Amino acid sequence: MKKIAVLTSGGDSQGMNSAIRAVVRTGLSNGFEMFGVRKGFKGLMNNDFIKLGSKEVSDILYRGGTFLQSARSEAFKTPEGQAKAIEHLKNKGIDYVVVIGGDGSYRGAQALQRQGIKTYGLPGTIDNDIPLTDYTIGFDTTLNVVTDAIGNLRDTMSSHERVSVIEAMGRNCGDIALQAGIASGVDAIIIPEVKADINKIAADLKAGFERGKSHSMVIVAEGAGKAEDIAKEIKTLSGLDTRPTVLGHIQRGGTPSVFDRVFTSRMGHEVIDLIKQDIVGVALGIESNKITYHTFDEIFATENKINDHLYQVFQDLI
Ligand code: F6P
């Protein structure tokens, strides 16, 4: 009987629970023995396994976070750390490991794969910064959280005729800022992939107020700058009253959206199918609404790019 372990690693994201549930329940339906590893690769090194039955994954589909918990582990990057993890897997007779996490977690998964463990990746990060998938797990929920927050800020900015400068997460990727910005009809989007002309932004915002606008909203991706600095700069250049807001970890919580729940259910189902076919060393994604997979090597060889068309859509709508 195949024995499969699942773990979540790196920054958590909404929909990880749904992905775990789908992997576990589909595995069980196929007669496999399923295990969870607590606290990501750290748990793998510390032999922190739990046996998972159907009941253990009930009531988690609609919960944010990850009930297996997550961690970022420096020790797992060392050959000694990896050797320990492999020893525990071998002792338990576990041949397959499903890693739900982002770029760093995929590196860990690839290291295991190279040492003979059959490994799979599911793209768990709010950042949407993994190549060869249109969406990562939690990205859609985060967009909804950010869009709601921008709506709240707009109310108070209007009452005081202010400019709101909102900092979104995303590491070096501007996708959260770009798509939440489009969904919120903001006045400017500042992302690492496109050089911002702050003088033009300030002049445009000023002109907007002169035309009678009561508020302006600017979203900045954390990889492109700090809300506080940009708010100060806009105030200096335009004389407008500005307020910075860093959304922070609030973006990583909340009940996963329907999209995140459905697509993670599909991916969890598919990964068991790949295990049955003995297709190994791959990470799954969703491309044009199809669940797809690529080797870790292919993913690392592909550059993650901003969607230029979406950026153009934003430009044409302001
Ligand atoms: O990768 C997810 C992410 O939320 C990034 O957007 C952010 O830069 C980082 O993690 C924050 O990390 P931590 O939760 O360790 O502070």
mmCIF file of C-alpha atoms and ligand atoms in Angstrom:
data_model
loop_
_atom_site.group_PDB
_atom_site.id
_atom_site.type_symbol
_atom_site.label_atom_id
_atom_site.label_comp_id
_atom_site.label_asym_id
_atom_site.label_seq_id
_atom_site.Cartn_x
_atom_site.Cartn_y
_atom_site.Cartn_z
ATOM 1 C CA MET A 1 0.000 0.000 0.000
ATOM 2 C CA LYS A 2 1.321 3.451 -0.893
ATOM 3 C CA LYS A 3 2.157 5.724 2.039
ATOM 4 C CA ILE A 4 1.899 9.447 1.377
ATOM 5 C CA ALA A 5 2.833 12.412 3.581
ATOM 6 C CA VAL A 6 1.595 15.955 3.150
ATOM 7 C CA LEU A 7 3.061 19.123 4.643
ATOM 8 C CA THR A 8 2.643 22.884 4.424
ATOM 9 C CA SER A 9 5.727 25.062 4.367
ATOM 10 C CA GLY A 10 6.725 28.743 4.244
ATOM 11 C CA GLY A 11 4.200 31.548 4.744
ATOM 12 C CA ASP A 12 0.710 30.100 5.171
ATOM 13 C CA SER A 13 -2.107 30.932 2.774
ATOM 14 C CA GLN A 14 -5.866 30.568 2.714
ATOM 15 C CA GLY A 15 -6.820 27.346 0.972
ATOM 16 C CA MET A 16 -3.927 25.261 2.323
ATOM 17 C CA ASN A 17 -6.391 23.396 4.558
ATOM 18 C CA SER A 18 -8.637 22.714 1.618
ATOM 19 C CA ALA A 19 -5.646 21.365 -0.336
ATOM 20 C CA ILE A 20 -4.596 19.075 2.544
ATOM 21 C CA ARG A 21 -8.150 17.769 2.843
ATOM 22 C CA ALA A 22 -8.347 17.017 -0.873
ATOM 23 C CA VAL A 23 -5.001 15.183 -0.932
ATOM 24 C CA VAL A 24 -5.912 13.157 2.168
ATOM 25 C CA ARG A 25 -9.480 12.271 1.226
ATOM 26 C CA THR A 26 -8.569 11.343 -2.368
ATOM 27 C CA GLY A 27 -5.633 9.285 -1.091
ATOM 28 C CA LEU A 28 -7.898 7.467 1.367
ATOM 29 C CA SER A 29 -10.508 6.837 -1.343
ATOM 30 C CA ASN A 30 -7.767 5.068 -3.311
ATOM 31 C CA GLY A 31 -6.789 2.910 -0.349
ATOM 32 C CA PHE A 32 -3.529 4.732 0.471
ATOM 33 C CA GLU A 33 -2.186 5.418 3.944
ATOM 34 C CA MET A 34 -2.005 9.137 4.632
ATOM 35 C CA PHE A 35 0.208 11.107 7.001
ATOM 36 C CA GLY A 36 0.504 14.776 7.878
ATOM 37 C CA VAL A 37 3.792 16.390 8.866
ATOM 38 C CA ARG A 38 3.497 19.197 11.389
ATOM 39 C CA LYS A 39 5.392 22.478 10.885
ATOM 40 C CA GLY A 40 6.709 21.835 7.390
ATOM 41 C CA PHE A 41 10.258 20.657 6.744
ATOM 42 C CA LYS A 42 11.108 21.339 10.387
ATOM 43 C CA GLY A 43 8.593 18.648 11.371
ATOM 44 C CA LEU A 44 10.054 16.310 8.763
ATOM 45 C CA MET A 45 13.472 16.637 10.429
ATOM 46 C CA ASN A 46 11.930 16.294 13.924
ATOM 47 C CA ASN A 47 9.909 13.185 13.047
ATOM 48 C CA ASP A 48 6.652 15.077 13.732
ATOM 49 C CA PHE A 49 4.187 12.919 11.774
ATOM 50 C CA ILE A 50 0.487 12.299 12.407
ATOM 51 C CA LYS A 51 -1.663 9.678 10.768
ATOM 52 C CA LEU A 52 -4.551 11.271 8.905
ATOM 53 C CA GLY A 53 -7.942 9.691 8.433
ATOM 54 C CA SER A 54 -11.030 11.290 6.973
ATOM 55 C CA LYS A 55 -12.121 12.678 10.346
ATOM 56 C CA GLU A 56 -8.802 14.441 10.954
ATOM 57 C CA VAL A 57 -9.429 16.646 7.922
ATOM 58 C CA SER A 58 -13.094 17.360 8.548
ATOM 59 C CA ASP A 59 -14.193 20.896 9.378
ATOM 60 C CA ILE A 60 -11.110 22.526 7.847
ATOM 61 C CA LEU A 61 -12.234 23.201 4.259
ATOM 62 C CA TYR A 62 -13.443 26.701 5.048
ATOM 63 C CA ARG A 63 -10.758 27.680 7.555
ATOM 64 C CA GLY A 64 -7.809 29.959 6.775
ATOM 65 C CA GLY A 65 -4.297 29.036 7.918
ATOM 66 C CA THR A 66 -3.080 25.448 7.969
ATOM 67 C CA PHE A 67 -3.987 23.005 10.711
ATOM 68 C CA LEU A 68 -0.666 21.222 10.120
ATOM 69 C CA GLN A 69 1.042 24.560 10.816
ATOM 70 C CA SER A 70 3.956 25.868 8.830
ATOM 71 C CA ALA A 71 7.529 27.023 9.273
ATOM 72 C CA ARG A 72 10.487 28.388 7.363
ATOM 73 C CA SER A 73 13.466 26.132 8.081
ATOM 74 C CA GLU A 74 17.107 27.085 7.551
ATOM 75 C CA ALA A 75 18.282 23.722 8.943
ATOM 76 C CA PHE A 76 16.489 21.825 6.170
ATOM 77 C CA LYS A 77 18.672 23.593 3.591
ATOM 78 C CA THR A 78 21.701 21.659 4.922
ATOM 79 C CA PRO A 79 22.612 18.116 3.774
ATOM 80 C CA GLU A 80 22.435 16.991 7.438
ATOM 81 C CA GLY A 81 18.892 18.331 7.834
ATOM 82 C CA GLN A 82 17.766 16.634 4.630
ATOM 83 C CA ALA A 83 19.421 13.354 5.633
ATOM 84 C CA LYS A 84 17.495 13.358 8.921
ATOM 85 C CA ALA A 85 14.200 13.972 7.118
ATOM 86 C CA ILE A 86 14.879 11.184 4.622
ATOM 87 C CA GLU A 87 15.767 8.780 7.414
ATOM 88 C CA HIS A 88 12.415 9.435 9.149
ATOM 89 C CA LEU A 89 10.517 8.982 5.870
ATOM 90 C CA LYS A 90 12.329 5.714 5.132
ATOM 91 C CA ASN A 91 11.720 4.390 8.671
ATOM 92 C CA LYS A 92 8.018 4.973 8.208
ATOM 93 C CA GLY A 93 8.016 3.505 4.706
ATOM 94 C CA ILE A 94 6.747 6.757 3.204
ATOM 95 C CA ASP A 95 7.743 7.103 -0.461
ATOM 96 C CA TYR A 96 5.660 10.103 -1.468
ATOM 97 C CA VAL A 97 5.664 13.644 -0.087
ATOM 98 C CA VAL A 98 3.276 16.403 -1.138
ATOM 99 C CA VAL A 99 4.677 19.834 -0.307
ATOM 100 C CA ILE A 100 2.253 22.759 -0.225
ATOM 101 C CA GLY A 101 4.231 25.987 -0.280
ATOM 102 C CA GLY A 102 5.954 28.666 -2.304
ATOM 103 C CA ASP A 103 9.244 29.039 -4.092
ATOM 104 C CA GLY A 104 11.496 28.217 -1.097
ATOM 105 C CA SER A 105 9.397 25.156 -0.286
ATOM 106 C CA TYR A 106 9.706 23.966 -3.881
ATOM 107 C CA ARG A 107 13.513 24.124 -3.492
ATOM 108 C CA GLY A 108 13.192 21.836 -0.458
ATOM 109 C CA ALA A 109 10.878 19.516 -2.389
ATOM 110 C CA GLN A 110 13.338 19.354 -5.257
ATOM 111 C CA ALA A 111 16.173 18.467 -2.850
ATOM 112 C CA LEU A 112 14.119 15.537 -1.524
ATOM 113 C CA GLN A 113 13.233 14.463 -5.062
ATOM 114 C CA ARG A 114 16.919 14.396 -6.022
ATOM 115 C CA GLN A 115 17.583 12.063 -3.103
ATOM 116 C CA GLY A 116 15.003 9.512 -4.142
ATOM 117 C CA ILE A 117 11.815 10.653 -2.385
ATOM 118 C CA LYS A 118 8.914 10.980 -4.805
ATOM 119 C CA THR A 119 7.901 14.572 -4.324
ATOM 120 C CA TYR A 120 5.093 16.873 -5.497
ATOM 121 C CA GLY A 121 4.460 20.591 -5.123
ATOM 122 C CA LEU A 122 1.226 22.530 -4.757
ATOM 123 C CA PRO A 123 1.664 26.320 -5.090
ATOM 124 C CA GLY A 124 0.806 27.586 -1.598
ATOM 125 C CA THR A 125 1.491 31.304 -1.299
ATOM 126 C CA ILE A 126 -0.613 34.449 -1.411
ATOM 127 C CA ASP A 127 2.028 36.118 -3.602
ATOM 128 C CA ASN A 128 1.101 34.559 -6.967
ATOM 129 C CA ASP A 129 4.795 34.505 -7.772
ATOM 130 C CA ILE A 130 5.185 30.907 -8.973
ATOM 131 C CA PRO A 131 5.718 30.469 -12.712
ATOM 132 C CA LEU A 132 3.526 28.193 -14.820
ATOM 133 C CA THR A 133 0.366 28.643 -12.819
ATOM 134 C CA ASP A 134 -2.181 31.416 -13.264
ATOM 135 C CA TYR A 135 -3.077 31.311 -9.572
ATOM 136 C CA THR A 136 -1.385 30.268 -6.355
ATOM 137 C CA ILE A 137 -3.284 29.003 -3.325
ATOM 138 C CA GLY A 138 -4.682 31.912 -1.311
ATOM 139 C CA PHE A 139 -4.039 34.608 -3.915
ATOM 140 C CA ASP A 140 -7.724 34.992 -4.787
ATOM 141 C CA THR A 141 -8.759 35.198 -1.120
ATOM 142 C CA THR A 142 -6.049 37.771 -0.461
ATOM 143 C CA LEU A 143 -7.309 39.864 -3.378
ATOM 144 C CA ASN A 144 -10.731 39.891 -1.743
ATOM 145 C CA VAL A 145 -9.285 40.861 1.655
ATOM 146 C CA VAL A 146 -7.241 43.687 0.115
ATOM 147 C CA THR A 147 -10.153 44.896 -1.990
ATOM 148 C CA ASP A 148 -12.414 45.047 1.090
ATOM 149 C CA ALA A 149 -9.740 46.950 3.023
ATOM 150 C CA ILE A 150 -9.374 49.479 0.202
ATOM 151 C CA GLY A 151 -13.161 49.973 0.274
ATOM 152 C CA ASN A 152 -13.037 50.747 4.004
ATOM 153 C CA LEU A 153 -10.171 53.169 3.532
ATOM 154 C CA ARG A 154 -12.000 54.920 0.707
ATOM 155 C CA ASP A 155 -14.891 55.794 3.036
ATOM 156 C CA THR A 156 -12.740 57.643 5.526
ATOM 157 C CA MET A 157 -10.468 59.210 2.880
ATOM 158 C CA SER A 158 -13.551 60.718 1.198
ATOM 159 C CA SER A 159 -14.739 62.323 4.425
ATOM 160 C CA HIS A 160 -11.392 64.084 4.851
ATOM 161 C CA GLU A 161 -10.343 64.644 1.221
ATOM 162 C CA ARG A 162 -7.207 62.570 1.591
ATOM 163 C CA VAL A 163 -4.944 60.321 -0.427
ATOM 164 C CA SER A 164 -4.638 56.777 0.866
ATOM 165 C CA VAL A 165 -1.380 54.960 0.144
ATOM 166 C CA ILE A 166 -1.870 51.260 0.801
ATOM 167 C CA GLU A 167 0.993 48.767 1.026
ATOM 168 C CA ALA A 168 0.201 45.223 -0.082
ATOM 169 C CA MET A 169 2.297 42.084 0.397
ATOM 170 C CA GLY A 170 3.727 40.063 -2.468
ATOM 171 C CA ARG A 171 7.461 39.961 -1.897
ATOM 172 C CA ASN A 172 9.028 40.836 -5.298
ATOM 173 C CA CYS A 173 5.810 40.280 -7.193
ATOM 174 C CA GLY A 174 3.248 42.997 -7.944
ATOM 175 C CA ASP A 175 0.269 40.738 -8.648
ATOM 176 C CA ILE A 176 -1.620 41.386 -5.403
ATOM 177 C CA ALA A 177 -1.301 45.155 -5.862
ATOM 178 C CA LEU A 178 -2.141 44.996 -9.555
ATOM 179 C CA GLN A 179 -5.252 42.838 -9.373
ATOM 180 C CA ALA A 180 -6.635 44.295 -6.119
ATOM 181 C CA GLY A 181 -5.909 47.717 -7.599
ATOM 182 C CA ILE A 182 -7.937 46.955 -10.714
ATOM 183 C CA ALA A 183 -10.762 45.497 -8.601
ATOM 184 C CA SER A 184 -10.812 48.642 -6.445
ATOM 185 C CA GLY A 185 -10.501 51.226 -9.220
ATOM 186 C CA VAL A 186 -7.466 52.823 -7.577
ATOM 187 C CA ASP A 187 -5.771 55.882 -9.057
ATOM 188 C CA ALA A 188 -2.222 54.525 -9.121
ATOM 189 C CA ILE A 189 -0.522 51.153 -8.829
ATOM 190 C CA ILE A 190 3.157 50.949 -7.940
ATOM 191 C CA ILE A 191 4.729 47.525 -8.512
ATOM 192 C CA PRO A 192 8.317 46.278 -8.733
ATOM 193 C CA GLU A 193 7.954 45.128 -12.343
ATOM 194 C CA VAL A 194 7.173 48.618 -13.722
ATOM 195 C CA LYS A 195 9.178 51.762 -12.990
ATOM 196 C CA ALA A 196 6.932 54.323 -11.320
ATOM 197 C CA ASP A 197 6.952 58.015 -12.240
ATOM 198 C CA ILE A 198 6.136 59.497 -8.846
ATOM 199 C CA ASN A 199 6.107 63.082 -10.188
ATOM 200 C CA LYS A 200 3.426 62.158 -12.703
ATOM 201 C CA ILE A 201 1.436 60.226 -10.095
ATOM 202 C CA ALA A 202 1.484 63.218 -7.718
ATOM 203 C CA ALA A 203 0.508 65.630 -10.511
ATOM 204 C CA ASP A 204 -2.365 63.372 -11.633
ATOM 205 C CA LEU A 205 -3.669 63.015 -8.073
ATOM 206 C CA LYS A 206 -3.563 66.792 -7.600
ATOM 207 C CA ALA A 207 -5.419 67.318 -10.873
ATOM 208 C CA GLY A 208 -8.042 64.830 -9.699
ATOM 209 C CA PHE A 209 -8.737 66.806 -6.527
ATOM 210 C CA GLU A 210 -8.864 70.011 -8.586
ATOM 211 C CA ARG A 211 -11.544 68.391 -10.743
ATOM 212 C CA GLY A 212 -13.560 67.741 -7.569
ATOM 213 C CA LYS A 213 -12.512 64.278 -6.406
ATOM 214 C CA SER A 214 -12.955 63.689 -2.688
ATOM 215 C CA HIS A 215 -10.335 60.962 -2.309
ATOM 216 C CA SER A 216 -7.549 59.149 -4.121
ATOM 217 C CA MET A 217 -6.303 55.627 -3.621
ATOM 218 C CA VAL A 218 -2.776 54.460 -4.393
ATOM 219 C CA ILE A 219 -1.643 50.862 -3.919
ATOM 220 C CA VAL A 220 2.007 49.935 -3.624
ATOM 221 C CA ALA A 221 3.419 46.413 -3.645
ATOM 222 C CA GLU A 222 5.881 45.862 -0.787
ATOM 223 C CA GLY A 223 8.574 44.972 -3.331
ATOM 224 C CA ALA A 224 8.301 48.451 -4.874
ATOM 225 C CA GLY A 225 8.502 50.605 -1.762
ATOM 226 C CA LYS A 226 7.050 51.511 1.599
ATOM 227 C CA ALA A 227 3.643 53.155 1.954
ATOM 228 C CA GLU A 228 5.039 55.622 4.459
ATOM 229 C CA ASP A 229 7.814 56.867 2.137
ATOM 230 C CA ILE A 230 5.522 57.116 -0.859
ATOM 231 C CA ALA A 231 2.828 58.931 1.128
ATOM 232 C CA LYS A 232 5.446 61.479 2.278
ATOM 233 C CA GLU A 233 6.739 61.949 -1.256
ATOM 234 C CA ILE A 234 3.265 62.485 -2.685
ATOM 235 C CA LYS A 235 2.503 65.017 0.046
ATOM 236 C CA THR A 236 5.733 66.918 -0.660
ATOM 237 C CA LEU A 237 5.138 66.920 -4.422
ATOM 238 C CA SER A 238 1.412 67.693 -4.425
ATOM 239 C CA GLY A 239 0.589 69.306 -1.090
ATOM 240 C CA LEU A 240 -2.248 66.789 -0.667
ATOM 241 C CA ASP A 241 -3.079 65.280 2.715
ATOM 242 C CA THR A 242 -1.888 61.656 2.609
ATOM 243 C CA ARG A 243 -2.180 58.652 4.948
ATOM 244 C CA PRO A 244 -0.156 55.425 4.658
ATOM 245 C CA THR A 245 -1.625 52.038 5.598
ATOM 246 C CA VAL A 246 0.353 48.802 5.741
ATOM 247 C CA LEU A 247 -2.132 45.947 5.428
ATOM 248 C CA GLY A 248 0.360 43.361 6.733
ATOM 249 C CA HIS A 249 -0.610 39.873 7.815
ATOM 250 C CA ILE A 250 -4.325 40.568 7.742
ATOM 251 C CA GLN A 251 -3.909 39.709 4.041
ATOM 252 C CA ARG A 252 -2.950 36.123 4.874
ATOM 253 C CA GLY A 253 -6.067 35.316 6.910
ATOM 254 C CA GLY A 254 -9.756 34.820 6.445
ATOM 255 C CA THR A 255 -11.999 32.126 5.077
ATOM 256 C CA PRO A 256 -10.753 30.905 1.683
ATOM 257 C CA SER A 257 -12.738 32.090 -1.314
ATOM 258 C CA VAL A 258 -14.853 29.678 -3.349
ATOM 259 C CA PHE A 259 -12.231 29.841 -6.085
ATOM 260 C CA ASP A 260 -9.451 28.855 -3.665
ATOM 261 C CA ARG A 261 -11.530 26.015 -2.227
ATOM 262 C CA VAL A 262 -12.490 24.576 -5.601
ATOM 263 C CA PHE A 263 -9.130 24.850 -7.275
ATOM 264 C CA THR A 264 -7.270 23.363 -4.304
ATOM 265 C CA SER A 265 -9.788 20.505 -4.211
ATOM 266 C CA ARG A 266 -9.066 19.871 -7.894
ATOM 267 C CA MET A 267 -5.291 20.012 -7.388
ATOM 268 C CA GLY A 268 -5.375 17.723 -4.353
ATOM 269 C CA HIS A 269 -7.390 15.237 -6.360
ATOM 270 C CA GLU A 270 -5.017 15.470 -9.320
ATOM 271 C CA VAL A 271 -1.854 14.929 -7.298
ATOM 272 C CA ILE A 272 -3.128 11.516 -6.205
ATOM 273 C CA ASP A 273 -3.806 10.713 -9.849
ATOM 274 C CA LEU A 274 -0.182 11.561 -10.679
ATOM 275 C CA ILE A 275 1.012 9.348 -7.823
ATOM 276 C CA LYS A 276 -1.067 6.492 -9.245
ATOM 277 C CA GLN A 277 0.589 6.998 -12.626
ATOM 278 C CA ASP A 278 4.021 7.277 -10.977
ATOM 279 C CA ILE A 279 4.629 10.690 -12.538
ATOM 280 C CA VAL A 280 7.043 12.196 -9.996
ATOM 281 C CA GLY A 281 9.002 15.359 -9.227
ATOM 282 C CA VAL A 282 6.348 17.759 -10.444
ATOM 283 C CA ALA A 283 4.459 20.777 -9.164
ATOM 284 C CA LEU A 284 0.856 21.423 -10.053
ATOM 285 C CA GLY A 285 -0.818 24.598 -11.191
ATOM 286 C CA ILE A 286 -3.868 25.932 -12.932
ATOM 287 C CA GLU A 287 -3.500 27.291 -16.456
ATOM 288 C CA SER A 288 -6.508 28.445 -18.486
ATOM 289 C CA ASN A 289 -8.717 26.627 -15.943
ATOM 290 C CA LYS A 290 -6.962 23.300 -16.467
ATOM 291 C CA ILE A 291 -4.950 21.618 -13.716
ATOM 292 C CA THR A 292 -1.456 21.206 -15.139
ATOM 293 C CA TYR A 293 1.928 20.028 -13.891
ATOM 294 C CA HIS A 294 5.581 20.774 -14.633
ATOM 295 C CA THR A 295 8.850 19.460 -13.255
ATOM 296 C CA PHE A 296 10.538 21.504 -10.552
ATOM 297 C CA ASP A 297 13.407 22.085 -13.020
ATOM 298 C CA GLU A 298 11.020 23.573 -15.579
ATOM 299 C CA ILE A 299 9.483 25.841 -12.955
ATOM 300 C CA PHE A 300 12.849 27.109 -11.743
ATOM 301 C CA ALA A 301 13.945 27.734 -15.326
ATOM 302 C CA THR A 302 10.905 29.915 -16.016
ATOM 303 C CA GLU A 303 10.796 33.599 -15.139
ATOM 304 C CA ASN A 304 7.692 34.783 -13.313
ATOM 305 C CA LYS A 305 6.427 37.824 -15.193
ATOM 306 C CA ILE A 306 3.729 40.360 -14.510
ATOM 307 C CA ASN A 307 0.744 40.077 -16.820
ATOM 308 C CA ASP A 308 1.441 43.032 -19.169
ATOM 309 C CA HIS A 309 -2.061 42.896 -20.560
ATOM 310 C CA LEU A 310 -3.573 43.359 -17.092
ATOM 311 C CA TYR A 311 -1.260 46.286 -16.439
ATOM 312 C CA GLN A 312 -2.437 47.826 -19.720
ATOM 313 C CA VAL A 313 -6.067 47.223 -18.711
ATOM 314 C CA PHE A 314 -5.415 49.205 -15.529
ATOM 315 C CA GLN A 315 -3.701 52.015 -17.461
ATOM 316 C CA ASP A 316 -6.607 52.314 -19.844
ATOM 317 C CA LEU A 317 -9.140 52.463 -17.028
ATOM 318 C CA ILE A 318 -7.710 55.350 -15.006
HETATM 319 O O1 F6P B 1 5.294 34.922 0.932
HETATM 320 C C1 F6P B 1 4.164 35.315 1.640
HETATM 321 C C2 F6P B 1 4.430 36.564 2.430
HETATM 322 O O2 F6P B 1 3.233 36.925 3.094
HETATM 323 C C3 F6P B 1 4.979 37.751 1.651
HETATM 324 O O3 F6P B 1 3.999 38.434 0.920
HETATM 325 C C4 F6P B 1 5.621 38.560 2.746
HETATM 326 O O4 F6P B 1 6.659 39.355 2.241
HETATM 327 C C5 F6P B 1 6.144 37.500 3.680
HETATM 328 O O5 F6P B 1 5.417 36.319 3.399
HETATM 329 C C6 F6P B 1 6.017 37.818 5.140
HETATM 330 O O6 F6P B 1 6.679 36.824 5.853
HETATM 331 P P1 F6P B 1 6.474 36.533 7.396
HETATM 332 O O7 F6P B 1 5.088 35.989 7.595
HETATM 333 O O8 F6P B 1 7.515 35.542 7.728
HETATM 334 O O9 F6P B 1 6.619 37.847 8.097
#
